[in-house]
Each structure stands twice: as structure tokens, then as C-alpha cells.
Amino acid sequence: MKKYILLLLLVPALSFNLKSDKNDIIGKWSGKDKNEIGTITFDSEGYATIELGGKLIGGKKFKMGDKSAKMTYNYYADKNPVEINLIMSELDGKHIRTIYLFAEFKNKDTIKVAFLRNKNGPREFNDDNSIILNRQK
């Protein structure tokens, strides 16, 4: 009898999917950094928009200097910690800049995000490079 009870407890636990996918990141996230609240929105079409100090950066179309640009994102759920690349490019596709991030989900509505100084930098969370973001509902 104990075997059956154990089996009933283990099967649901083992079938729980811990793997992250792109849908986990979609939504509007907010956090506080240096007493300023900012948001980042990841949409289902692959665009990212950052709002900080009342200014919007990114999305399908925004001004970057005298150029019209867009900001998309790539989400790598198969990495540990997960990686998020924010890619800014001109509307014609010419690459401007990529911002490299890595993240750790605390739960489905809270993530810790850190910025990389360069693409191959160490993936370490610290007070200087990371921020806690909460999903807005």
C-alpha cells in the first residue's frame, strides 16, 4: 500500500514542467532602481519596450537620435540562468546595439534580472548589476 501512495505522490511531482519558455517572460514588469521605478514590456510579437523617467525606449518604432528604430528581444529559456538579448536596430534592419541580460525566476511573477557588461561576461548577480522585477497584472 505504501508503494501506491508513494507512486501517487511522485507521478504528479515528476511530471511538473520546470522548463521555462518564451511565454513566461511576456508581459509588463516593473522594478525600482536608485529610487526610480521603471518598466519593461515583452510582447508576444518579440518587441521590448522600456519606460524610465516617463520616457519610452523601444517597441515597434521609436526615435534614437535622428533615426527611427525598433527594439526586439531574444529569450533563451534553455540557458541557466535564462538569457534575454535586447536588440536595437534601425527600421531597415541595420543593427545598432544589443544589451545582454540574464535572469532567474523567483516565481512566475518575480524575476531577478542582471546586465552583462559584455556578451561573455560572468553570470553573477550582485547589487551593482541586478534588479528585481515584478509582473504587473
CSV table of C-alpha atoms in Angstrom, one decimal:
chain,number,residue,atom,x,y,z
A,1,MET,CA,0.0,0.0,0.0
A,2,LYS,CA,2.9,2.4,0.8
A,3,LYS,CA,4.2,1.9,-2.7
A,4,TYR,CA,1.0,3.0,-4.3
A,5,ILE,CA,0.8,6.1,-2.1
A,6,LEU,CA,4.4,6.9,-2.9
A,7,LEU,CA,3.6,6.4,-6.6
A,8,LEU,CA,0.6,8.7,-6.4
A,9,LEU,CA,2.7,11.4,-4.8
A,10,LEU,CA,5.7,11.0,-7.2
A,11,VAL,CA,4.0,10.9,-10.6
A,12,PRO,CA,2.5,14.4,-10.4
A,13,ALA,CA,5.7,15.8,-8.9
A,14,LEU,CA,7.8,14.3,-11.6
A,15,SER,CA,5.5,15.5,-14.4
A,16,PHE,CA,5.6,19.1,-13.3
A,17,ASN,CA,7.4,21.1,-16.0
A,18,LEU,CA,10.2,23.3,-14.7
A,19,LYS,CA,11.3,24.3,-18.1
A,20,SER,CA,10.8,27.9,-19.0
A,21,ASP,CA,9.6,29.2,-22.4
A,22,LYS,CA,9.1,32.5,-24.1
A,23,ASN,CA,5.5,32.8,-22.7
A,24,ASP,CA,7.0,33.0,-19.2
A,25,ILE,CA,8.5,36.4,-20.0
A,26,ILE,CA,5.7,38.0,-21.9
A,27,GLY,CA,4.0,40.9,-20.0
A,28,LYS,CA,4.8,44.1,-18.3
A,29,TRP,CA,7.4,44.0,-15.5
A,30,SER,CA,8.3,46.8,-13.1
A,31,GLY,CA,11.1,47.4,-10.6
A,32,LYS,CA,12.8,50.1,-8.6
A,33,ASP,CA,16.4,51.1,-9.2
A,34,LYS,CA,18.1,54.1,-7.5
A,35,ASN,CA,14.7,55.3,-6.2
A,36,GLU,CA,13.2,55.4,-9.8
A,37,ILE,CA,10.5,53.0,-10.9
A,38,GLY,CA,10.9,51.6,-14.4
A,39,THR,CA,9.1,49.0,-16.5
A,40,ILE,CA,10.0,46.7,-19.3
A,41,THR,CA,7.3,45.1,-21.5
A,42,PHE,CA,8.0,42.0,-23.6
A,43,ASP,CA,5.2,41.4,-26.1
A,44,SER,CA,4.2,38.2,-27.9
A,45,GLU,CA,5.4,39.6,-31.3
A,46,GLY,CA,9.0,39.8,-30.0
A,47,TYR,CA,9.2,43.5,-29.2
A,48,ALA,CA,10.5,45.0,-26.0
A,49,THR,CA,9.7,48.5,-24.6
A,50,ILE,CA,11.4,50.1,-21.6
A,51,GLU,CA,9.8,53.0,-19.7
A,52,LEU,CA,12.1,55.0,-17.4
A,53,GLY,CA,11.5,58.5,-16.1
A,54,GLY,CA,8.4,58.9,-18.3
A,55,LYS,CA,10.4,58.2,-21.5
A,56,LEU,CA,9.7,55.2,-23.7
A,57,ILE,CA,12.5,53.4,-25.4
A,58,GLY,CA,11.9,50.5,-27.8
A,59,GLY,CA,8.9,48.8,-29.2
A,60,LYS,CA,8.0,48.7,-32.9
A,61,LYS,CA,9.1,52.2,-33.6
A,62,PHE,CA,11.0,54.9,-31.5
A,63,LYS,CA,13.4,57.7,-32.1
A,64,MET,CA,17.1,57.0,-31.4
A,65,GLY,CA,18.8,60.3,-32.1
A,66,ASP,CA,17.8,61.2,-35.6
A,67,LYS,CA,17.0,57.6,-36.7
A,68,SER,CA,13.8,55.6,-36.4
A,69,ALA,CA,14.5,52.3,-34.6
A,70,LYS,CA,12.9,49.3,-33.1
A,71,MET,CA,13.8,47.1,-30.1
A,72,THR,CA,13.2,43.3,-30.3
A,73,TYR,CA,14.3,40.6,-27.9
A,74,ASN,CA,15.6,37.1,-28.0
A,75,TYR,CA,14.7,34.8,-25.0
A,76,TYR,CA,16.9,31.8,-24.3
A,77,ALA,CA,15.0,29.6,-21.9
A,78,ASP,CA,17.4,26.7,-22.4
A,79,LYS,CA,20.2,28.6,-20.7
A,80,ASN,CA,20.8,28.6,-16.9
A,81,PRO,CA,20.3,31.4,-15.9
A,82,VAL,CA,18.0,32.3,-18.8
A,83,GLU,CA,19.3,34.9,-21.2
A,84,ILE,CA,17.5,37.8,-22.7
A,85,ASN,CA,19.0,39.9,-25.5
A,86,LEU,CA,17.5,43.3,-26.2
A,87,ILE,CA,18.3,44.2,-29.8
A,88,MET,CA,18.1,47.8,-31.1
A,89,SER,CA,18.1,48.2,-34.8
A,90,GLU,CA,17.0,50.7,-37.4
A,91,LEU,CA,13.7,50.0,-39.0
A,92,ASP,CA,15.5,48.8,-42.2
A,93,GLY,CA,17.2,46.1,-40.0
A,94,LYS,CA,20.6,47.7,-39.6
A,95,HIS,CA,21.9,46.7,-36.1
A,96,ILE,CA,22.6,49.5,-33.6
A,97,ARG,CA,23.2,47.8,-30.3
A,98,THR,CA,22.5,44.7,-28.2
A,99,ILE,CA,22.0,44.7,-24.5
A,100,TYR,CA,22.8,41.4,-22.8
A,101,LEU,CA,20.7,40.3,-19.8
A,102,PHE,CA,20.4,37.2,-17.7
A,103,ALA,CA,17.6,36.3,-15.4
A,104,GLU,CA,16.4,34.0,-12.7
A,105,PHE,CA,12.7,33.4,-12.0
A,106,LYS,CA,11.9,33.6,-8.3
A,107,ASN,CA,8.4,32.6,-9.1
A,108,LYS,CA,6.1,33.1,-12.1
A,109,ASP,CA,5.6,36.8,-11.3
A,110,THR,CA,9.0,37.8,-10.0
A,111,ILE,CA,12.4,37.7,-11.8
A,112,LYS,CA,15.8,38.9,-10.9
A,113,VAL,CA,17.5,40.4,-13.9
A,114,ALA,CA,21.1,41.4,-14.3
A,115,PHE,CA,23.0,43.3,-17.0
A,116,LEU,CA,26.2,41.9,-18.6
A,117,ARG,CA,29.0,44.3,-19.4
A,118,ASN,CA,29.9,42.1,-22.4
A,119,LYS,CA,28.3,39.1,-24.0
A,120,ASN,CA,30.7,36.6,-22.5
A,121,GLY,CA,30.9,38.2,-19.0
A,122,PRO,CA,30.4,36.2,-15.8
A,123,ARG,CA,26.8,35.4,-14.9
A,124,GLU,CA,26.8,36.6,-11.4
A,125,PHE,CA,24.0,38.5,-9.6
A,126,ASN,CA,25.1,41.4,-7.4
A,127,ASP,CA,23.8,44.7,-6.2
A,128,ASP,CA,25.5,46.7,-8.9
A,129,ASN,CA,24.2,44.7,-11.9
A,130,SER,CA,20.8,43.4,-10.9
A,131,ILE,CA,17.2,44.4,-10.2
A,132,ILE,CA,14.1,42.6,-9.1
A,133,LEU,CA,11.1,42.9,-11.5
A,134,ASN,CA,7.5,42.1,-10.6
A,135,ARG,CA,4.9,41.3,-13.2
A,136,GLN,CA,2.2,43.9,-13.4
A,137,LYS,CA,-1.3,42.5,-13.6
